[in-house]
XYZ file of C-alpha atoms in Angstrom:
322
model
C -19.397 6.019 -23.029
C -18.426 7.655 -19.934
C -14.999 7.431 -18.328
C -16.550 5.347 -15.628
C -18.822 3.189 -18.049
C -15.526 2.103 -20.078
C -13.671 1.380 -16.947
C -16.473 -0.786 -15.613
C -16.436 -2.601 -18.849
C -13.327 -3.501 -18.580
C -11.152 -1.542 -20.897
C -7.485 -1.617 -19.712
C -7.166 2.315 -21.330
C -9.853 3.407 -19.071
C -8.429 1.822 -16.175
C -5.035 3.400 -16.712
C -6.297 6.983 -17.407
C -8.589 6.983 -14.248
C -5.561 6.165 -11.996
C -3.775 8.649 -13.958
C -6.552 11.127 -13.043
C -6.932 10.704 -9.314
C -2.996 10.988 -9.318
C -2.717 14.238 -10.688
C -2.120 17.309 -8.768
C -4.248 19.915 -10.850
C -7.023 21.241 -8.946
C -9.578 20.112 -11.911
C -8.757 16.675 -11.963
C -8.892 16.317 -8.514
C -12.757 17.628 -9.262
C -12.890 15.360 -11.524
C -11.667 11.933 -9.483
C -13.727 12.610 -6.928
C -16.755 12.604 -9.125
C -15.726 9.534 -11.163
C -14.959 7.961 -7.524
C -18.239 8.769 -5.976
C -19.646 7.420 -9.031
C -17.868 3.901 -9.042
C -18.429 3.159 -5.641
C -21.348 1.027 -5.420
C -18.940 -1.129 -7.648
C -15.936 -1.429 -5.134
C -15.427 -3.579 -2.070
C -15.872 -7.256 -3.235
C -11.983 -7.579 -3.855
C -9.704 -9.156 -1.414
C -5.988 -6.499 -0.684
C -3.601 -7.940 0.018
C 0.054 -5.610 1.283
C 3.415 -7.175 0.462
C 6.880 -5.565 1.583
C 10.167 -6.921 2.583
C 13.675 -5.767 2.213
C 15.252 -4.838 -1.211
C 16.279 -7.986 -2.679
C 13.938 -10.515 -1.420
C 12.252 -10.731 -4.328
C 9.252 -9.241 -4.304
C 8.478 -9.132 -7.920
C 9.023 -12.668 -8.654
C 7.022 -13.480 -5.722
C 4.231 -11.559 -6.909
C 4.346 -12.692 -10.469
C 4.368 -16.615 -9.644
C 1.422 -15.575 -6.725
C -0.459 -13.862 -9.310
C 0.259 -16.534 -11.807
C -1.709 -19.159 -9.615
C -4.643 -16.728 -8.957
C -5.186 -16.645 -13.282
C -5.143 -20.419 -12.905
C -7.743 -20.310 -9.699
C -10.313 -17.874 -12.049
C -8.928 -14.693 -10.717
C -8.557 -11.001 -12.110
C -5.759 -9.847 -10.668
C -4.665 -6.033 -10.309
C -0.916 -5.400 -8.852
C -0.213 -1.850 -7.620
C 3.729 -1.176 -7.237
C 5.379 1.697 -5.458
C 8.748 2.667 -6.718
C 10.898 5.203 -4.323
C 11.530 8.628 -5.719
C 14.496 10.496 -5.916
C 14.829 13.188 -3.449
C 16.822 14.783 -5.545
C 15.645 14.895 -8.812
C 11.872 13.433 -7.660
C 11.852 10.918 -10.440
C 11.637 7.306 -10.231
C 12.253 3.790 -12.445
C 9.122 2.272 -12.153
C 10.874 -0.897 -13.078
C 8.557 -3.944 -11.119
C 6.563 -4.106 -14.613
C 9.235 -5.253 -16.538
C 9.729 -8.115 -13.622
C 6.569 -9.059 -13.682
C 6.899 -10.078 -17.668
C 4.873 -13.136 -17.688
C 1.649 -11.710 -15.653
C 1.734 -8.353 -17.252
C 1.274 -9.906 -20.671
C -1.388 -11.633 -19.625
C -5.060 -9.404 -20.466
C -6.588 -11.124 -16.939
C -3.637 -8.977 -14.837
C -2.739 -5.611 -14.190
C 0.361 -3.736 -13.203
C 0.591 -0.384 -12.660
C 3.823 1.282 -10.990
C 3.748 4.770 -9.089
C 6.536 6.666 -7.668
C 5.838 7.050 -4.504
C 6.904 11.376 -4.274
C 7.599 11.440 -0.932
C 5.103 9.881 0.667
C 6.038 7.704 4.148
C 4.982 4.409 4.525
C 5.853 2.387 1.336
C 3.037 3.449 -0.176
C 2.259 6.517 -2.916
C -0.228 9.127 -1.881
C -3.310 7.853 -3.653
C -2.578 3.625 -3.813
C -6.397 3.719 -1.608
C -7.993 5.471 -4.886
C -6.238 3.283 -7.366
C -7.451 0.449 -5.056
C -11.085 1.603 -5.291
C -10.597 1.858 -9.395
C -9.213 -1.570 -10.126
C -11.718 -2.977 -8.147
C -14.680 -1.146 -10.120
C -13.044 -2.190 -12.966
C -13.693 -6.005 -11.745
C -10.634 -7.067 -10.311
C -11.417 -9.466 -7.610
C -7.682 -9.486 -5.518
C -5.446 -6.539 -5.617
C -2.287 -6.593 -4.414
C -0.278 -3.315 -3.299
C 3.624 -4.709 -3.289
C 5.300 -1.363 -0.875
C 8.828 0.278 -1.654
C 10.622 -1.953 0.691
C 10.623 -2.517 3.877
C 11.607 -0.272 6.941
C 10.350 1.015 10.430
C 8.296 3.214 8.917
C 6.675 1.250 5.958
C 4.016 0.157 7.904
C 1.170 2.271 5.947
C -0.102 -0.906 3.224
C -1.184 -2.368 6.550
C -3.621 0.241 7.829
C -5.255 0.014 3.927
C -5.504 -4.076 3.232
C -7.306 -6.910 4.361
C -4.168 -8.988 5.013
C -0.557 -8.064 5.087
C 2.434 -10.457 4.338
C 5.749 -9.952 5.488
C 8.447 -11.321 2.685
C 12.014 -12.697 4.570
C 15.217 -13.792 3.909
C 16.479 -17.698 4.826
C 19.740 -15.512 5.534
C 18.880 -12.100 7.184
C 21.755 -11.936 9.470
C 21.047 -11.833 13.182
C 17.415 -11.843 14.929
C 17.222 -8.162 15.683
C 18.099 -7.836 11.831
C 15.587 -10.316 10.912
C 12.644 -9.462 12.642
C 11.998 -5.743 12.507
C 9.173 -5.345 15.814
C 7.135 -2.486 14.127
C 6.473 -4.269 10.989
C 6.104 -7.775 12.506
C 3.440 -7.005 14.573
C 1.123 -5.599 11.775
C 2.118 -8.982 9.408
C -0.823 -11.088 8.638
C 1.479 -14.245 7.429
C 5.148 -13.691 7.190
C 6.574 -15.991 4.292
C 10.063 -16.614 3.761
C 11.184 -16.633 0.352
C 13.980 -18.661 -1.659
C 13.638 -21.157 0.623
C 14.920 -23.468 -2.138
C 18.812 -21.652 -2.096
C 19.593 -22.818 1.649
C 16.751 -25.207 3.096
C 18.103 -25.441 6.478
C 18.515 -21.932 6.831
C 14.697 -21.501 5.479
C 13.643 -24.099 8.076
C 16.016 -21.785 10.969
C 14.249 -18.632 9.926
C 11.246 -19.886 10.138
C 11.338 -21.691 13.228
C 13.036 -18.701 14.568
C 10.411 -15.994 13.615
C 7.433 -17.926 15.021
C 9.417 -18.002 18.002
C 9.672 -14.553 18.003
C 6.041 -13.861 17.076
C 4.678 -15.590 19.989
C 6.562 -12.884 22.534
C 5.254 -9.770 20.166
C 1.696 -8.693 20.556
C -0.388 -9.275 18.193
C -3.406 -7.661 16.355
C -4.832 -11.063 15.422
C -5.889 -13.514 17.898
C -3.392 -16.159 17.321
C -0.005 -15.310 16.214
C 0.942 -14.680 12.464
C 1.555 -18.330 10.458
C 5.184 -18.334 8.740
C 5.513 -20.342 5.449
C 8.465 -21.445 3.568
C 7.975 -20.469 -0.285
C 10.491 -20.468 -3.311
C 8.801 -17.746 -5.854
C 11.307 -18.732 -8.731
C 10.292 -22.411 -8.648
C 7.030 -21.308 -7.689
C 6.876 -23.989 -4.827
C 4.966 -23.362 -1.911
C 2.823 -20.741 -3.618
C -0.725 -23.128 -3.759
C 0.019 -23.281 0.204
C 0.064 -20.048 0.913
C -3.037 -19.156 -0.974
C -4.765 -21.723 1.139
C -3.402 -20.150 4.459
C -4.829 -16.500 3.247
C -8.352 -17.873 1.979
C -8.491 -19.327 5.744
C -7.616 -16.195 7.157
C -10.025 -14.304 5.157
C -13.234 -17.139 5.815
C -12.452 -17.005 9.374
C -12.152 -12.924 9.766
C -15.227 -12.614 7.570
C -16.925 -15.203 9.695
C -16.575 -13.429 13.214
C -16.813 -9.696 12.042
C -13.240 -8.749 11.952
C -13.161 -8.235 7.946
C -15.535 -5.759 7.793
C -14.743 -4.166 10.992
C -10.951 -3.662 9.633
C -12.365 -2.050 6.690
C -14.595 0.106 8.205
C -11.957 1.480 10.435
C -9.851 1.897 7.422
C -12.523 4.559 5.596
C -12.481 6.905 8.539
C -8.779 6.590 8.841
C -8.498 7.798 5.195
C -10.863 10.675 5.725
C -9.263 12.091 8.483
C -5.655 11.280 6.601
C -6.732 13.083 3.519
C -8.543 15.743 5.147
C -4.745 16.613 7.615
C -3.412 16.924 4.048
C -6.338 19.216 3.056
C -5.755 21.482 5.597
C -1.730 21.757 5.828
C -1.882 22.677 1.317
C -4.839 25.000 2.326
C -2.551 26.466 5.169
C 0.098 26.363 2.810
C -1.507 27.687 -0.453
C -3.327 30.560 1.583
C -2.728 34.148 0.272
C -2.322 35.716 3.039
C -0.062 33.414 5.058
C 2.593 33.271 2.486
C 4.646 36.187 4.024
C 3.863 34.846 7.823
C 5.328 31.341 6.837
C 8.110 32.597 5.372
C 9.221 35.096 8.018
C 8.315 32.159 10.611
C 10.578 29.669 8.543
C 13.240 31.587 9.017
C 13.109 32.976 12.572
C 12.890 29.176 13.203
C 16.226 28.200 10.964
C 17.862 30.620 12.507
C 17.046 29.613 16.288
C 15.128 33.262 16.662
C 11.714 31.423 17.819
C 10.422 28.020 19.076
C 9.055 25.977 16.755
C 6.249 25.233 19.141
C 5.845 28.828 19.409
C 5.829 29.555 15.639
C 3.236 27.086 14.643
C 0.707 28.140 17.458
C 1.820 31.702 16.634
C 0.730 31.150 12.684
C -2.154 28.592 13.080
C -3.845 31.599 15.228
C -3.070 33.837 12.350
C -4.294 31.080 9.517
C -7.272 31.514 12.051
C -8.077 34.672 12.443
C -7.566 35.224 8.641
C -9.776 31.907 7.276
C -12.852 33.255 9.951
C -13.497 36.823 8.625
């Protein structure tokens, strides 16, 4: 059988060597995942994504093994995609959330596969969207993309899910601290976790960040929900699964659901084709010496940067046209 026969059967090995494929760098695999892609398809789209960040020690994993836990028990194949930051010095990473995860990755209904995340903004690795598209050809009907952590500029799991929660902290110091604007505006449900150390600081965080919500605009019509959860006693959990089937009935309902992911496509094409063009500018022959005399006359405060990329995206130009 074919790659993309095996992984449509269901074999785990398949599964793992397919992400493996589209994640590689060589310019024959990339050949390669795009065919097997193409090919898989008419097989993707039925799952529901779902993003979760929040700051380092929330506890993310443990959230997302009891979540996942309850979605075996509902009937669900479940397919967890983690992002572990890189080094930016030596560009490797731990890829630790499996081992977290211990009692859903042993289970054959769940899957867990980490990926550094090389550099890429956002909280997300370069090709999570592919991987996305693979697990759910290979008939996993929720997959859930659990970012780096959270920051101003981890915003990028929202622009590729359905829904996006927002993990907090019963203690998170002062509002400001708390409620970060960027990423609270994009949050689908924002759920705060060990609610079960301090309940009357859960119950002040939460009544604090729906507060808060209701001044921030919103790309919903009504303001994000916030739900008290404790992951480690797995309380709470059945709740929130209730409040995101709603969400997803009701945005499938008026048109929103498909809208979103429609929107999404295009906004992949036109991210991966930016990144098509700058290692095409990049990997051109005869730019190499341009670049790196325009590198430097930049470093060294000789010539604008303005000036030096409209200066060497007319040469690119004038060298890619004849």
């Amino acid at each position: 059988m074919s790659l993309a026969e095996r992984l449509q059967a269901g074999e785990r090995r398949a599964l793992a060597k397919a992400i493996t494929l589209v994640e590689s760098t060589r310019a024959d695999h990339r050949e390669q995942a795009d065919a097997l892609l193409t090919a898989l398809m008419s097989a993707t789209g039925a799952a529901l994504r779902l993003g979760i960040s929040g700051v380092p020690g929330v506890g993310k994993s443990t959230f997302i093994e009891a979540f996942g836990l309850l979605l075996l028990e509902r009937g669900h194949r479940v397919a967890v995609l983690t992002v572990d930051p890189s080094s930016s010095v030596s560009g490797g990473a731990i890829l630790g959330d499996k081992t977290r995860m211990e009692k859903l990755s042993m289970d054959t209904r769940a899957f867990i596969r980490p990926s550094p995340s090389s550099g890429t903004l956002g909280g997300v690795a370069e090709k999570t969207r592919e991987a996305m598209l693979l697990c759910e050809a290979a008939g996993y009907d929720i997959v859930i993309v659990e970012t780096v952590g959270v920051g101003q500029s981890e915003t990028a799991v929202a622009g590729m899910t359905d829904l996006y929660l927002l993990l907090q902290l019963p203690n998170a110091g002062d509002d400001l601290q708390a409620i970060k604007k960027g990423v609270m505006e994009l949050a689908d449900l924002v759920v705060v976790n060990k609610a079960d150390l301090d309940p009357a600081a859960a119950m002040r965080a939460q009544a604090q960040i729906t507060s808060a919500l209701r001044l921030l605009p919103t790309h919903a019509p009504t303001a994000p929900r916030v739900l008290q959860v404790s992951a480690l006693k797995a309380d709470g959990i059945a709740p929130l699964w209730d409040a995101i089937s709603a969400q997803r009935d009701e945005r499938q309902a008026s048109g929103a659901w498909g809208a979103k992911r429609r929107e999404q496509s295009l906004a992949w094409m036109w991210e991966r084709l930016q990144a098509g063009l700058r290692q095409a500018f990049i990997t051109h022959p005869g730019m190499a010496a341009r670049l790196q005399a325009a590198t430097a006359d930049v470093r060294d405060g000789r010539t604008p940067a303005s000036t030096a990329a409209r200066q060497l995206l007319a040469a690119f130009q004038l060298r890619s046209s004849s």
